[in-house]
Amino acid sequence: MIDAEAIEDIVHEVNSKASSLVGGAGLMQKSTPTDRDDLLRVMAQHAEGLARFLNHIRENGGRP
């Protein structure tokens, strides 16, 4: 079972990474092709980090 403290950690991490992804996506329209490639790389890293975090929580019974 996931306790309240773990839920707070999950909410914080998801909100943080999602905010980074949304911000990066917003910058795509105004950026150069080179910058777009860099933005996509960073966005992929954030998405992969979030996926690892969520899998870790799931595999550890809801504990970060």
mmCIF file of N, CA, C and O in Angstrom:
data_model
loop_
_atom_site.group_PDB
_atom_site.id
_atom_site.type_symbol
_atom_site.label_atom_id
_atom_site.label_comp_id
_atom_site.label_asym_id
_atom_site.label_seq_id
_atom_site.Cartn_x
_atom_site.Cartn_y
_atom_site.Cartn_z
ATOM 1 N N MET A 1 0.844 -1.181 0.000
ATOM 2 C CA MET A 1 0.000 0.000 0.000
ATOM 3 C C MET A 1 0.887 1.242 0.000
ATOM 4 O O MET A 1 1.915 1.277 0.634
ATOM 5 N N ILE A 2 0.470 2.241 -0.725
ATOM 6 C CA ILE A 2 1.234 3.486 -0.824
ATOM 7 C C ILE A 2 0.773 4.434 0.275
ATOM 8 O O ILE A 2 -0.404 4.756 0.376
ATOM 9 N N ASP A 3 1.733 4.864 1.116
ATOM 10 C CA ASP A 3 1.374 5.763 2.211
ATOM 11 C C ASP A 3 1.349 7.214 1.736
ATOM 12 O O ASP A 3 1.757 7.533 0.618
ATOM 13 N N ALA A 4 0.854 8.089 2.595
ATOM 14 C CA ALA A 4 0.655 9.508 2.243
ATOM 15 C C ALA A 4 1.967 10.188 1.870
ATOM 16 O O ALA A 4 2.003 11.010 0.949
ATOM 17 N N GLU A 5 3.039 9.860 2.574
ATOM 18 C CA GLU A 5 4.332 10.481 2.282
ATOM 19 C C GLU A 5 4.823 10.069 0.889
ATOM 20 O O GLU A 5 5.334 10.895 0.128
ATOM 21 N N ALA A 6 4.655 8.797 0.549
ATOM 22 C CA ALA A 6 5.061 8.324 -0.769
ATOM 23 C C ALA A 6 4.219 8.995 -1.852
ATOM 24 O O ALA A 6 4.740 9.352 -2.915
ATOM 25 N N ILE A 7 2.948 9.174 -1.588
ATOM 26 C CA ILE A 7 2.080 9.832 -2.567
ATOM 27 C C ILE A 7 2.561 11.263 -2.806
ATOM 28 O O ILE A 7 2.605 11.725 -3.949
ATOM 29 N N GLU A 8 2.943 11.957 -1.748
ATOM 30 C CA GLU A 8 3.468 13.317 -1.898
ATOM 31 C C GLU A 8 4.718 13.312 -2.775
ATOM 32 O O GLU A 8 4.889 14.190 -3.632
ATOM 33 N N ASP A 9 5.608 12.338 -2.569
ATOM 34 C CA ASP A 9 6.817 12.231 -3.390
ATOM 35 C C ASP A 9 6.462 11.973 -4.850
ATOM 36 O O ASP A 9 7.059 12.558 -5.756
ATOM 37 N N ILE A 10 5.496 11.099 -5.071
ATOM 38 C CA ILE A 10 5.069 10.780 -6.435
ATOM 39 C C ILE A 10 4.484 12.014 -7.108
ATOM 40 O O ILE A 10 4.840 12.351 -8.247
ATOM 41 N N VAL A 11 3.590 12.691 -6.411
ATOM 42 C CA VAL A 11 2.952 13.891 -6.973
ATOM 43 C C VAL A 11 4.007 14.941 -7.315
ATOM 44 O O VAL A 11 3.981 15.528 -8.402
ATOM 45 N N HIS A 12 4.943 15.158 -6.417
ATOM 46 C CA HIS A 12 5.990 16.158 -6.652
ATOM 47 C C HIS A 12 6.822 15.791 -7.881
ATOM 48 O O HIS A 12 7.068 16.641 -8.755
ATOM 49 N N GLU A 13 7.263 14.543 -7.958
ATOM 50 C CA GLU A 13 8.120 14.125 -9.069
ATOM 51 C C GLU A 13 7.385 14.177 -10.405
ATOM 52 O O GLU A 13 7.922 14.662 -11.399
ATOM 53 N N VAL A 14 6.148 13.709 -10.427
ATOM 54 C CA VAL A 14 5.366 13.743 -11.671
ATOM 55 C C VAL A 14 5.115 15.182 -12.098
ATOM 56 O O VAL A 14 5.293 15.536 -13.269
ATOM 57 N N ASN A 15 4.727 16.038 -11.166
ATOM 58 C CA ASN A 15 4.483 17.447 -11.507
ATOM 59 C C ASN A 15 5.748 18.126 -12.018
ATOM 60 O O ASN A 15 5.707 18.900 -12.973
ATOM 61 N N SER A 16 6.874 17.838 -11.392
ATOM 62 C CA SER A 16 8.138 18.445 -11.790
ATOM 63 C C SER A 16 8.531 18.027 -13.207
ATOM 64 O O SER A 16 8.855 18.866 -14.053
ATOM 65 N N LYS A 17 8.515 16.721 -13.455
ATOM 66 C CA LYS A 17 8.906 16.231 -14.780
ATOM 67 C C LYS A 17 7.894 16.654 -15.847
ATOM 68 O O LYS A 17 8.278 17.019 -16.957
ATOM 69 N N ALA A 18 6.616 16.613 -15.520
ATOM 70 C CA ALA A 18 5.588 17.019 -16.486
ATOM 71 C C ALA A 18 5.748 18.494 -16.832
ATOM 72 O O ALA A 18 5.614 18.882 -18.000
ATOM 73 N N SER A 19 6.049 19.312 -15.843
ATOM 74 C CA SER A 19 6.254 20.733 -16.080
ATOM 75 C C SER A 19 7.446 20.948 -17.017
ATOM 76 O O SER A 19 7.381 21.779 -17.925
ATOM 77 N N SER A 20 8.510 20.187 -16.821
ATOM 78 C CA SER A 20 9.673 20.289 -17.694
ATOM 79 C C SER A 20 9.324 19.888 -19.120
ATOM 80 O O SER A 20 9.764 20.522 -20.085
ATOM 81 N N LEU A 21 8.528 18.833 -19.259
ATOM 82 C CA LEU A 21 8.129 18.380 -20.593
ATOM 83 C C LEU A 21 7.236 19.404 -21.284
ATOM 84 O O LEU A 21 7.420 19.708 -22.465
ATOM 85 N N VAL A 22 6.280 19.952 -20.561
ATOM 86 C CA VAL A 22 5.382 20.959 -21.129
ATOM 87 C C VAL A 22 6.173 22.211 -21.524
ATOM 88 O O VAL A 22 5.976 22.772 -22.603
ATOM 89 N N GLY A 23 7.077 22.623 -20.662
ATOM 90 C CA GLY A 23 7.905 23.790 -20.962
ATOM 91 C C GLY A 23 8.764 23.571 -22.193
ATOM 92 O O GLY A 23 8.872 24.444 -23.059
ATOM 93 N N GLY A 24 9.374 22.395 -22.280
ATOM 94 C CA GLY A 24 10.193 22.069 -23.440
ATOM 95 C C GLY A 24 9.372 22.028 -24.714
ATOM 96 O O GLY A 24 9.804 22.533 -25.760
ATOM 97 N N ALA A 25 8.199 21.442 -24.643
ATOM 98 C CA ALA A 25 7.329 21.370 -25.818
ATOM 99 C C ALA A 25 6.944 22.779 -26.280
ATOM 100 O O ALA A 25 6.914 23.050 -27.477
ATOM 101 N N GLY A 26 6.691 23.666 -25.346
ATOM 102 C CA GLY A 26 6.339 25.036 -25.689
ATOM 103 C C GLY A 26 7.467 25.786 -26.378
ATOM 104 O O GLY A 26 7.228 26.644 -27.219
ATOM 105 N N LEU A 27 8.694 25.431 -26.023
ATOM 106 C CA LEU A 27 9.850 26.092 -26.632
ATOM 107 C C LEU A 27 10.139 25.590 -28.046
ATOM 108 O O LEU A 27 10.832 26.262 -28.822
ATOM 109 N N MET A 28 9.617 24.431 -28.399
ATOM 110 C CA MET A 28 9.908 23.825 -29.694
ATOM 111 C C MET A 28 9.538 24.756 -30.856
ATOM 112 O O MET A 28 10.286 24.850 -31.831
ATOM 113 N N GLN A 29 8.411 25.434 -30.783
ATOM 114 C CA GLN A 29 7.954 26.271 -31.892
ATOM 115 C C GLN A 29 8.867 27.468 -32.144
ATOM 116 O O GLN A 29 8.963 27.943 -33.265
ATOM 117 N N LYS A 30 9.526 27.940 -31.116
ATOM 118 C CA LYS A 30 10.333 29.155 -31.231
ATOM 119 C C LYS A 30 11.821 28.867 -31.379
ATOM 120 O O LYS A 30 12.612 29.792 -31.436
ATOM 121 N N SER A 31 12.192 27.597 -31.421
ATOM 122 C CA SER A 31 13.609 27.258 -31.402
ATOM 123 C C SER A 31 14.151 26.921 -32.788
ATOM 124 O O SER A 31 13.403 26.638 -33.721
ATOM 125 N N THR A 32 15.461 26.951 -32.887
ATOM 126 C CA THR A 32 16.141 26.569 -34.127
ATOM 127 C C THR A 32 16.167 25.045 -34.229
ATOM 128 O O THR A 32 15.967 24.356 -33.216
ATOM 129 N N PRO A 33 16.438 24.512 -35.415
ATOM 130 C CA PRO A 33 16.514 23.053 -35.547
ATOM 131 C C PRO A 33 17.517 22.409 -34.584
ATOM 132 O O PRO A 33 17.248 21.357 -34.012
ATOM 133 N N THR A 34 18.656 23.057 -34.384
ATOM 134 C CA THR A 34 19.651 22.526 -33.447
ATOM 135 C C THR A 34 19.107 22.532 -32.027
ATOM 136 O O THR A 34 19.262 21.559 -31.286
ATOM 137 N N ASP A 35 18.472 23.621 -31.651
ATOM 138 C CA ASP A 35 17.888 23.712 -30.312
ATOM 139 C C ASP A 35 16.765 22.698 -30.131
ATOM 140 O O ASP A 35 16.589 22.144 -29.050
ATOM 141 N N ARG A 36 16.021 22.445 -31.189
ATOM 142 C CA ARG A 36 14.938 21.453 -31.108
ATOM 143 C C ARG A 36 15.494 20.075 -30.795
ATOM 144 O O ARG A 36 14.927 19.335 -29.999
ATOM 145 N N ASP A 37 16.595 19.739 -31.422
ATOM 146 C CA ASP A 37 17.224 18.443 -31.152
ATOM 147 C C ASP A 37 17.653 18.355 -29.691
ATOM 148 O O ASP A 37 17.430 17.339 -29.028
ATOM 149 N N ASP A 38 18.243 19.438 -29.179
ATOM 150 C CA ASP A 38 18.649 19.471 -27.769
ATOM 151 C C ASP A 38 17.427 19.376 -26.850
ATOM 152 O O ASP A 38 17.463 18.664 -25.845
ATOM 153 N N LEU A 39 16.367 20.092 -27.189
ATOM 154 C CA LEU A 39 15.149 20.044 -26.384
ATOM 155 C C LEU A 39 14.569 18.633 -26.357
ATOM 156 O O LEU A 39 14.167 18.140 -25.304
ATOM 157 N N LEU A 40 14.529 17.981 -27.512
ATOM 158 C CA LEU A 40 14.010 16.613 -27.564
ATOM 159 C C LEU A 40 14.851 15.668 -26.726
ATOM 160 O O LEU A 40 14.313 14.794 -26.032
ATOM 161 N N ARG A 41 16.166 15.842 -26.752
ATOM 162 C CA ARG A 41 17.055 14.997 -25.947
ATOM 163 C C ARG A 41 16.769 15.184 -24.454
ATOM 164 O O ARG A 41 16.610 14.211 -23.718
ATOM 165 N N VAL A 42 16.666 16.437 -24.036
ATOM 166 C CA VAL A 42 16.406 16.728 -22.623
ATOM 167 C C VAL A 42 15.008 16.242 -22.214
ATOM 168 O O VAL A 42 14.828 15.661 -21.142
ATOM 169 N N MET A 43 14.034 16.454 -23.089
ATOM 170 C CA MET A 43 12.671 16.003 -22.787
ATOM 171 C C MET A 43 12.627 14.481 -22.665
ATOM 172 O O MET A 43 11.959 13.941 -21.770
ATOM 173 N N ALA A 44 13.350 13.782 -23.540
ATOM 174 C CA ALA A 44 13.403 12.321 -23.465
ATOM 175 C C ALA A 44 14.050 11.884 -22.152
ATOM 176 O O ALA A 44 13.592 10.923 -21.511
ATOM 177 N N GLN A 45 15.086 12.580 -21.719
ATOM 178 C CA GLN A 45 15.730 12.249 -20.448
ATOM 179 C C GLN A 45 14.758 12.416 -19.275
ATOM 180 O O GLN A 45 14.719 11.585 -18.368
ATOM 181 N N HIS A 46 13.984 13.496 -19.293
ATOM 182 C CA HIS A 46 12.990 13.724 -18.232
ATOM 183 C C HIS A 46 11.918 12.630 -18.248
ATOM 184 O O HIS A 46 11.525 12.123 -17.201
ATOM 185 N N ALA A 47 11.459 12.276 -19.435
ATOM 186 C CA ALA A 47 10.432 11.237 -19.557
ATOM 187 C C ALA A 47 10.976 9.883 -19.095
ATOM 188 O O ALA A 47 10.290 9.141 -18.372
ATOM 189 N N GLU A 48 12.200 9.563 -19.485
ATOM 190 C CA GLU A 48 12.815 8.304 -19.062
ATOM 191 C C GLU A 48 13.038 8.289 -17.547
ATOM 192 O O GLU A 48 12.820 7.269 -16.894
ATOM 193 N N GLY A 49 13.467 9.417 -17.002
ATOM 194 C CA GLY A 49 13.660 9.509 -15.554
ATOM 195 C C GLY A 49 12.353 9.315 -14.804
ATOM 196 O O GLY A 49 12.318 8.634 -13.766
ATOM 197 N N LEU A 50 11.293 9.885 -15.317
ATOM 198 C CA LEU A 50 9.987 9.719 -14.691
ATOM 199 C C LEU A 50 9.538 8.263 -14.771
ATOM 200 O O LEU A 50 9.041 7.703 -13.791
ATOM 201 N N ALA A 51 9.730 7.639 -15.909
ATOM 202 C CA ALA A 51 9.355 6.230 -16.062
ATOM 203 C C ALA A 51 10.155 5.352 -15.093
ATOM 204 O O ALA A 51 9.587 4.461 -14.450
ATOM 205 N N ARG A 52 11.451 5.616 -14.952
ATOM 206 C CA ARG A 52 12.273 4.846 -13.998
ATOM 207 C C ARG A 52 11.771 5.045 -12.571
ATOM 208 O O ARG A 52 11.675 4.096 -11.793
ATOM 209 N N PHE A 53 11.472 6.295 -12.218
ATOM 210 C CA PHE A 53 10.969 6.607 -10.879
ATOM 211 C C PHE A 53 9.680 5.853 -10.596
ATOM 212 O O PHE A 53 9.525 5.221 -9.550
ATOM 213 N N LEU A 54 8.732 5.905 -11.541
ATOM 214 C CA LEU A 54 7.438 5.243 -11.338
ATOM 215 C C LEU A 54 7.593 3.723 -11.272
ATOM 216 O O LEU A 54 6.950 3.063 -10.443
ATOM 217 N N ASN A 55 8.454 3.160 -12.111
ATOM 218 C CA ASN A 55 8.696 1.717 -12.050
ATOM 219 C C ASN A 55 9.345 1.326 -10.733
ATOM 220 O O ASN A 55 9.007 0.287 -10.156
ATOM 221 N N HIS A 56 10.265 2.145 -10.254
ATOM 222 C CA HIS A 56 10.910 1.884 -8.964
ATOM 223 C C HIS A 56 9.863 1.858 -7.839
ATOM 224 O O HIS A 56 9.877 0.972 -6.993
ATOM 225 N N ILE A 57 8.973 2.829 -7.859
ATOM 226 C CA ILE A 57 7.900 2.887 -6.843
ATOM 227 C C ILE A 57 7.026 1.635 -6.924
ATOM 228 O O ILE A 57 6.722 1.012 -5.920
ATOM 229 N N ARG A 58 6.643 1.287 -8.130
ATOM 230 C CA ARG A 58 5.780 0.111 -8.326
ATOM 231 C C ARG A 58 6.476 -1.163 -7.858
ATOM 232 O O ARG A 58 5.890 -1.996 -7.180
ATOM 233 N N GLU A 59 7.743 -1.304 -8.190
ATOM 234 C CA GLU A 59 8.501 -2.502 -7.832
ATOM 235 C C GLU A 59 8.803 -2.588 -6.336
ATOM 236 O O GLU A 59 9.071 -3.670 -5.817
ATOM 237 N N ASN A 60 8.783 -1.460 -5.643
ATOM 238 C CA ASN A 60 9.097 -1.423 -4.219
ATOM 239 C C ASN A 60 7.854 -1.239 -3.352
ATOM 240 O O ASN A 60 7.937 -0.670 -2.248
ATOM 241 N N GLY A 61 6.733 -1.674 -3.846
ATOM 242 C CA GLY A 61 5.516 -1.637 -3.047
ATOM 243 C C GLY A 61 5.063 -0.242 -2.670
ATOM 244 O O GLY A 61 4.496 -0.042 -1.592
ATOM 245 N N GLY A 62 5.303 0.732 -3.542
ATOM 246 C CA GLY A 62 4.825 2.087 -3.282
ATOM 247 C C GLY A 62 5.786 2.954 -2.510
ATOM 248 O O GLY A 62 5.433 4.059 -2.107
ATOM 249 N N ARG A 63 6.996 2.499 -2.337
ATOM 250 C CA ARG A 63 7.980 3.304 -1.596
ATOM 251 C C ARG A 63 9.007 3.891 -2.564
ATOM 252 O O ARG A 63 9.546 3.174 -3.386
ATOM 253 N N PRO A 64 9.291 5.182 -2.422
ATOM 254 C CA PRO A 64 10.290 5.824 -3.310
ATOM 255 C C PRO A 64 11.700 5.312 -3.055
ATOM 256 O O PRO A 64 11.983 4.700 -2.090
#
